[in-house]
Amino acid sequence: MKRMMVAGNWKMFSTVNSATQLIEGIVGGLPAPVTERNGDSQTDVVICPPYTVLGTAAHLLANSPIALGGQNCHHEQEGAFTGEVSAQMLTDIGCSYVILGHSERRRDYHESNSLIALKALAAVTAGLTPIVCVGESLEQRERGETADVVGTQLTEFVRGAGSGCLAASIIAYEPVWAIGTGKAATPEQAQEVHADIRRRCEEQYGLSPMILYGGSVNANNAQSLFQQVDIDGALVGGASLSVESFLAIIKAAVGS
Ligand code: 13P
């Protein structure tokens, strides 16, 4: 039985009220293998809400097995960076994970592989586990460049952050064309890229990180994705905003 993770990326959704309802629903419906964990549970559950509800979420999750994560952090510890949040601040409010290098941030905020590496170093220094996103666009896939694009993202990440940081990180393969489109990668497409990521990490760094798949994961396709040997769980967007579908994905992970 492999260790699995289901992480919810809430993106820019939720108010204190809706987050409270969502968290109470998820906590109340967790399957026994997650709630009765004694340190060796095989399925970890993480939610990554917006900054404004992290405090509420930390309070509601205090006695639950669900961990909390941020969706981004700054690479400096503190300073005159208006609008930014540091990795230490995330730890301080109760986070143990942070999503870094999401394609929406690479695209909309021009985050480079080297900046993402600096953020990951800051995150690990603050005691957080980075969930580092990689993935190709539709045009890159159609040109047959998927392995090169993902390989370069990984190599440049390790060049900046070091293999020790990779060892402390989780990778999320999120093909850009599958995010928010309802068109998930097929289990075979995802497995092929996951296997390639694992092979590169093993050959180049002697590491075998946890590798999550992200992109239109839902209650119907989670099980077939989780059955793939190199898929260790999911980073879930839209479906993590519904109690019913997020719980169904968690149950699929528990049963895989
Ligand atoms: P969707 O599950 O909504 O496609 O989003 C995936 C994602 O971006 C998770 O980080």
mmCIF file of N, CA and C in Angstrom, residues 40-122:
data_model
loop_
_atom_site.group_PDB
_atom_site.id
_atom_site.type_symbol
_atom_site.label_atom_id
_atom_site.label_comp_id
_atom_site.label_asym_id
_atom_site.label_seq_id
_atom_site.Cartn_x
_atom_site.Cartn_y
_atom_site.Cartn_z
ATOM 1 N N ASP A 40 0.890 6.372 11.103
ATOM 2 C CA ASP A 40 1.258 5.627 9.897
ATOM 3 C C ASP A 40 0.083 5.516 8.930
ATOM 4 N N SER A 41 -0.845 6.473 9.028
ATOM 5 C CA SER A 41 -1.957 6.509 8.081
ATOM 6 C C SER A 41 -1.396 6.620 6.671
ATOM 7 N N GLN A 42 -2.074 5.989 5.739
ATOM 8 C CA GLN A 42 -1.552 5.973 4.370
ATOM 9 C C GLN A 42 -2.112 7.085 3.503
ATOM 10 N N THR A 43 -3.095 7.829 3.994
ATOM 11 C CA THR A 43 -3.655 8.919 3.186
ATOM 12 C C THR A 43 -3.644 10.227 3.963
ATOM 13 N N ASP A 44 -2.875 11.185 3.456
ATOM 14 C CA ASP A 44 -2.824 12.511 4.074
ATOM 15 C C ASP A 44 -3.781 13.432 3.324
ATOM 16 N N VAL A 45 -4.476 14.280 4.074
ATOM 17 C CA VAL A 45 -5.402 15.241 3.481
ATOM 18 C C VAL A 45 -4.929 16.646 3.848
ATOM 19 N N VAL A 46 -4.886 17.515 2.836
ATOM 20 C CA VAL A 46 -4.425 18.897 3.028
ATOM 21 C C VAL A 46 -5.437 19.825 2.374
ATOM 22 N N ILE A 47 -5.741 20.947 3.010
ATOM 23 C CA ILE A 47 -6.506 21.972 2.299
ATOM 24 C C ILE A 47 -5.701 23.270 2.265
ATOM 25 N N CYS A 48 -5.793 23.949 1.137
ATOM 26 C CA CYS A 48 -5.044 25.194 0.921
ATOM 27 C C CYS A 48 -6.021 26.313 0.571
ATOM 28 N N PRO A 49 -6.591 26.939 1.591
ATOM 29 C CA PRO A 49 -7.560 28.025 1.349
ATOM 30 C C PRO A 49 -6.826 29.348 1.111
ATOM 31 N N PRO A 50 -7.557 30.398 0.752
ATOM 32 C CA PRO A 50 -6.924 31.721 0.624
ATOM 33 C C PRO A 50 -6.427 32.215 1.984
ATOM 34 N N TYR A 51 -5.489 33.156 1.954
ATOM 35 C CA TYR A 51 -4.890 33.678 3.193
ATOM 36 C C TYR A 51 -5.941 34.129 4.200
ATOM 37 N N THR A 52 -7.010 34.780 3.685
ATOM 38 C CA THR A 52 -7.978 35.423 4.584
ATOM 39 C C THR A 52 -8.740 34.430 5.455
ATOM 40 N N VAL A 53 -8.773 33.165 5.077
ATOM 41 C CA VAL A 53 -9.487 32.204 5.919
ATOM 42 C C VAL A 53 -8.548 31.183 6.572
ATOM 43 N N LEU A 54 -7.243 31.397 6.453
ATOM 44 C CA LEU A 54 -6.303 30.435 7.060
ATOM 45 C C LEU A 54 -6.488 30.373 8.580
ATOM 46 N N GLY A 55 -6.696 31.527 9.213
ATOM 47 C CA GLY A 55 -6.856 31.552 10.674
ATOM 48 C C GLY A 55 -8.092 30.772 11.100
ATOM 49 N N THR A 56 -9.193 30.995 10.402
ATOM 50 C CA THR A 56 -10.437 30.258 10.678
ATOM 51 C C THR A 56 -10.207 28.761 10.465
ATOM 52 N N ALA A 57 -9.548 28.440 9.352
ATOM 53 C CA ALA A 57 -9.313 27.032 9.019
ATOM 54 C C ALA A 57 -8.423 26.374 10.073
ATOM 55 N N ALA A 58 -7.388 27.070 10.518
ATOM 56 C CA ALA A 58 -6.474 26.505 11.520
ATOM 57 C C ALA A 58 -7.244 26.185 12.795
ATOM 58 N N HIS A 59 -8.130 27.085 13.164
ATOM 59 C CA HIS A 59 -8.934 26.891 14.366
ATOM 60 C C HIS A 59 -9.841 25.659 14.208
ATOM 61 N N LEU A 60 -10.518 25.568 13.059
ATOM 62 C CA LEU A 60 -11.469 24.466 12.836
ATOM 63 C C LEU A 60 -10.763 23.108 12.687
ATOM 64 N N LEU A 61 -9.516 23.152 12.236
ATOM 65 C CA LEU A 61 -8.797 21.888 11.979
ATOM 66 C C LEU A 61 -7.923 21.454 13.143
ATOM 67 N N ALA A 62 -7.967 22.229 14.234
ATOM 68 C CA ALA A 62 -7.024 22.004 15.341
ATOM 69 C C ALA A 62 -6.979 20.552 15.808
ATOM 70 N N ASN A 63 -8.114 19.896 15.902
ATOM 71 C CA ASN A 63 -8.109 18.515 16.394
ATOM 72 C C ASN A 63 -8.452 17.516 15.305
ATOM 73 N N SER A 64 -8.146 17.865 14.070
ATOM 74 C CA SER A 64 -8.474 16.946 12.976
ATOM 75 C C SER A 64 -7.188 16.484 12.300
ATOM 76 N N PRO A 65 -7.254 15.411 11.526
ATOM 77 C CA PRO A 65 -6.051 14.934 10.832
ATOM 78 C C PRO A 65 -5.752 15.723 9.561
ATOM 79 N N ILE A 66 -6.587 16.714 9.227
ATOM 80 C CA ILE A 66 -6.366 17.474 7.990
ATOM 81 C C ILE A 66 -5.317 18.557 8.226
ATOM 82 N N ALA A 67 -4.357 18.629 7.330
ATOM 83 C CA ALA A 67 -3.301 19.640 7.441
ATOM 84 C C ALA A 67 -3.668 20.852 6.583
ATOM 85 N N LEU A 68 -2.990 21.948 6.876
ATOM 86 C CA LEU A 68 -3.299 23.225 6.234
ATOM 87 C C LEU A 68 -2.114 23.675 5.375
ATOM 88 N N GLY A 69 -2.417 24.285 4.241
ATOM 89 C CA GLY A 69 -1.344 24.799 3.394
ATOM 90 C C GLY A 69 -1.694 26.161 2.822
ATOM 91 N N GLY A 70 -0.664 26.925 2.443
ATOM 92 C CA GLY A 70 -0.855 28.174 1.726
ATOM 93 C C GLY A 70 -0.808 27.907 0.230
ATOM 94 N N GLN A 71 -1.148 28.906 -0.559
ATOM 95 C CA GLN A 71 -1.152 28.754 -2.023
ATOM 96 C C GLN A 71 0.058 29.405 -2.675
ATOM 97 N N ASN A 72 0.880 30.071 -1.856
ATOM 98 C CA ASN A 72 2.040 30.805 -2.382
ATOM 99 C C ASN A 72 2.753 31.384 -1.163
ATOM 100 N N CYS A 73 4.007 31.794 -1.326
ATOM 101 C CA CYS A 73 4.655 32.592 -0.287
ATOM 102 C C CYS A 73 5.747 33.431 -0.945
ATOM 103 N N HIS A 74 6.196 34.441 -0.218
ATOM 104 C CA HIS A 74 7.320 35.256 -0.704
ATOM 105 C C HIS A 74 8.624 34.534 -0.370
ATOM 106 N N HIS A 75 9.693 34.881 -1.082
ATOM 107 C CA HIS A 75 10.951 34.177 -0.827
ATOM 108 C C HIS A 75 11.780 34.825 0.281
ATOM 109 N N GLU A 76 11.403 36.058 0.686
ATOM 110 C CA GLU A 76 12.126 36.691 1.803
ATOM 111 C C GLU A 76 11.375 36.421 3.102
ATOM 112 N N GLN A 77 12.109 36.511 4.194
ATOM 113 C CA GLN A 77 11.522 36.217 5.501
ATOM 114 C C GLN A 77 10.547 37.319 5.943
ATOM 115 N N GLU A 78 10.929 38.569 5.689
ATOM 116 C CA GLU A 78 10.063 39.710 5.996
ATOM 117 C C GLU A 78 10.615 40.921 5.253
ATOM 118 N N GLY A 79 9.877 41.998 5.259
ATOM 119 C CA GLY A 79 10.398 43.199 4.609
ATOM 120 C C GLY A 79 9.303 44.042 3.997
ATOM 121 N N ALA A 80 9.722 45.073 3.272
ATOM 122 C CA ALA A 80 8.771 46.004 2.663
ATOM 123 C C ALA A 80 8.291 45.426 1.334
ATOM 124 N N PHE A 81 7.393 44.456 1.414
ATOM 125 C CA PHE A 81 6.858 43.794 0.219
ATOM 126 C C PHE A 81 5.328 43.831 0.319
ATOM 127 N N THR A 82 4.772 44.977 -0.008
ATOM 128 C CA THR A 82 3.337 45.211 0.163
ATOM 129 C C THR A 82 2.494 44.120 -0.508
ATOM 130 N N GLY A 83 1.590 43.559 0.265
ATOM 131 C CA GLY A 83 0.674 42.563 -0.286
ATOM 132 C C GLY A 83 1.190 41.143 -0.232
ATOM 133 N N GLU A 84 2.422 40.954 0.234
ATOM 134 C CA GLU A 84 3.000 39.610 0.228
ATOM 135 C C GLU A 84 2.895 38.932 1.593
ATOM 136 N N VAL A 85 3.082 37.623 1.605
ATOM 137 C CA VAL A 85 3.038 36.823 2.831
ATOM 138 C C VAL A 85 4.260 35.905 2.823
ATOM 139 N N SER A 86 4.963 35.832 3.949
ATOM 140 C CA SER A 86 6.181 35.010 3.985
ATOM 141 C C SER A 86 5.873 33.576 4.426
ATOM 142 N N ALA A 87 6.848 32.712 4.198
ATOM 143 C CA ALA A 87 6.697 31.314 4.605
ATOM 144 C C ALA A 87 6.544 31.224 6.129
ATOM 145 N N GLN A 88 7.316 32.039 6.865
ATOM 146 C CA GLN A 88 7.203 32.034 8.335
ATOM 147 C C GLN A 88 5.797 32.391 8.787
ATOM 148 N N MET A 89 5.179 33.325 8.063
ATOM 149 C CA MET A 89 3.809 33.731 8.428
ATOM 150 C C MET A 89 2.839 32.572 8.237
ATOM 151 N N LEU A 90 3.082 31.771 7.206
ATOM 152 C CA LEU A 90 2.225 30.601 6.981
ATOM 153 C C LEU A 90 2.415 29.585 8.110
ATOM 154 N N THR A 91 3.661 29.349 8.494
ATOM 155 C CA THR A 91 3.915 28.430 9.607
ATOM 156 C C THR A 91 3.243 28.949 10.871
ATOM 157 N N ASP A 92 3.401 30.262 11.058
ATOM 158 C CA ASP A 92 2.878 30.899 12.273
ATOM 159 C C ASP A 92 1.367 30.699 12.413
ATOM 160 N N ILE A 93 0.657 30.712 11.292
ATOM 161 C CA ILE A 93 -0.807 30.610 11.384
ATOM 162 C C ILE A 93 -1.291 29.157 11.366
ATOM 163 N N GLY A 94 -0.341 28.227 11.220
ATOM 164 C CA GLY A 94 -0.721 26.813 11.341
ATOM 165 C C GLY A 94 -0.568 25.985 10.080
ATOM 166 N N CYS A 95 0.088 26.538 9.060
ATOM 167 C CA CYS A 95 0.286 25.759 7.822
ATOM 168 C C CYS A 95 1.464 24.807 7.965
ATOM 169 N N SER A 96 1.379 23.685 7.284
ATOM 170 C CA SER A 96 2.554 22.823 7.157
ATOM 171 C C SER A 96 2.939 22.572 5.700
ATOM 172 N N TYR A 97 2.149 23.080 4.768
ATOM 173 C CA TYR A 97 2.446 22.938 3.336
ATOM 174 C C TYR A 97 2.306 24.289 2.652
ATOM 175 N N VAL A 98 2.901 24.399 1.461
ATOM 176 C CA VAL A 98 2.633 25.563 0.608
ATOM 177 C C VAL A 98 2.740 25.131 -0.864
ATOM 178 N N ILE A 99 1.737 25.502 -1.645
ATOM 179 C CA ILE A 99 1.777 25.253 -3.093
ATOM 180 C C ILE A 99 2.696 26.301 -3.716
ATOM 181 N N LEU A 100 3.613 25.873 -4.552
ATOM 182 C CA LEU A 100 4.527 26.821 -5.214
ATOM 183 C C LEU A 100 4.578 26.538 -6.711
ATOM 184 N N GLY A 101 4.717 27.592 -7.491
ATOM 185 C CA GLY A 101 4.894 27.434 -8.931
ATOM 186 C C GLY A 101 3.654 26.949 -9.649
ATOM 187 N N HIS A 102 2.482 27.219 -9.091
ATOM 188 C CA HIS A 102 1.257 26.840 -9.818
ATOM 189 C C HIS A 102 1.263 27.540 -11.178
ATOM 190 N N SER A 103 0.708 26.884 -12.180
ATOM 191 C CA SER A 103 0.770 27.461 -13.538
ATOM 192 C C SER A 103 0.051 28.805 -13.607
ATOM 193 N N GLU A 104 -0.956 28.995 -12.740
ATOM 194 C CA GLU A 104 -1.638 30.306 -12.747
ATOM 195 C C GLU A 104 -0.688 31.398 -12.264
ATOM 196 N N ARG A 105 0.199 31.061 -11.349
ATOM 197 C CA ARG A 105 1.184 32.049 -10.894
ATOM 198 C C ARG A 105 2.323 32.193 -11.911
ATOM 199 N N ARG A 106 2.714 31.109 -12.530
ATOM 200 C CA ARG A 106 3.756 31.211 -13.576
ATOM 201 C C ARG A 106 3.242 32.107 -14.713
ATOM 202 N N ARG A 107 1.963 31.910 -15.072
ATOM 203 C CA ARG A 107 1.391 32.643 -16.208
ATOM 204 C C ARG A 107 1.044 34.096 -15.835
ATOM 205 N N ASP A 108 0.340 34.291 -14.718
ATOM 206 C CA ASP A 108 -0.199 35.622 -14.399
ATOM 207 C C ASP A 108 0.791 36.519 -13.667
ATOM 208 N N TYR A 109 1.757 35.911 -12.964
ATOM 209 C CA TYR A 109 2.706 36.710 -12.176
ATOM 210 C C TYR A 109 4.150 36.450 -12.607
ATOM 211 N N HIS A 110 4.264 35.802 -13.753
ATOM 212 C CA HIS A 110 5.573 35.601 -14.393
ATOM 213 C C HIS A 110 6.585 34.960 -13.453
ATOM 214 N N GLU A 111 6.149 34.004 -12.662
ATOM 215 C CA GLU A 111 7.086 33.336 -11.754
ATOM 216 C C GLU A 111 7.994 32.394 -12.546
ATOM 217 N N SER A 112 9.294 32.558 -12.344
ATOM 218 C CA SER A 112 10.276 31.734 -13.063
ATOM 219 C C SER A 112 10.662 30.524 -12.212
ATOM 220 N N ASN A 113 11.318 29.569 -12.850
ATOM 221 C CA ASN A 113 11.794 28.400 -12.101
ATOM 222 C C ASN A 113 12.749 28.817 -10.993
ATOM 223 N N SER A 114 13.586 29.837 -11.255
ATOM 224 C CA SER A 114 14.554 30.232 -10.221
ATOM 225 C C SER A 114 13.857 30.919 -9.040
ATOM 226 N N LEU A 115 12.815 31.707 -9.314
ATOM 227 C CA LEU A 115 12.071 32.328 -8.205
ATOM 228 C C LEU A 115 11.354 31.251 -7.384
ATOM 229 N N ILE A 116 10.775 30.284 -8.077
ATOM 230 C CA ILE A 116 10.065 29.199 -7.383
ATOM 231 C C ILE A 116 11.049 28.434 -6.492
ATOM 232 N N ALA A 117 12.280 28.257 -6.978
ATOM 233 C CA ALA A 117 13.306 27.579 -6.181
ATOM 234 C C ALA A 117 13.613 28.370 -4.906
ATOM 235 N N LEU A 118 13.720 29.709 -5.039
ATOM 236 C CA LEU A 118 13.987 30.543 -3.851
ATOM 237 C C LEU A 118 12.834 30.447 -2.853
ATOM 238 N N LYS A 119 11.615 30.439 -3.375
ATOM 239 C CA LYS A 119 10.447 30.320 -2.499
ATOM 240 C C LYS A 119 10.466 28.979 -1.773
ATOM 241 N N ALA A 120 10.848 27.931 -2.478
ATOM 242 C CA ALA A 120 10.879 26.599 -1.856
ATOM 243 C C ALA A 120 11.924 26.551 -0.741
ATOM 244 N N LEU A 121 13.068 27.186 -0.979
ATOM 245 C CA LEU A 121 14.094 27.232 0.071
ATOM 246 C C LEU A 121 13.559 27.959 1.301
ATOM 247 N N ALA A 122 12.875 29.080 1.068
ATOM 248 C CA ALA A 122 12.294 29.832 2.184
ATOM 249 C C ALA A 122 11.256 28.977 2.906
#
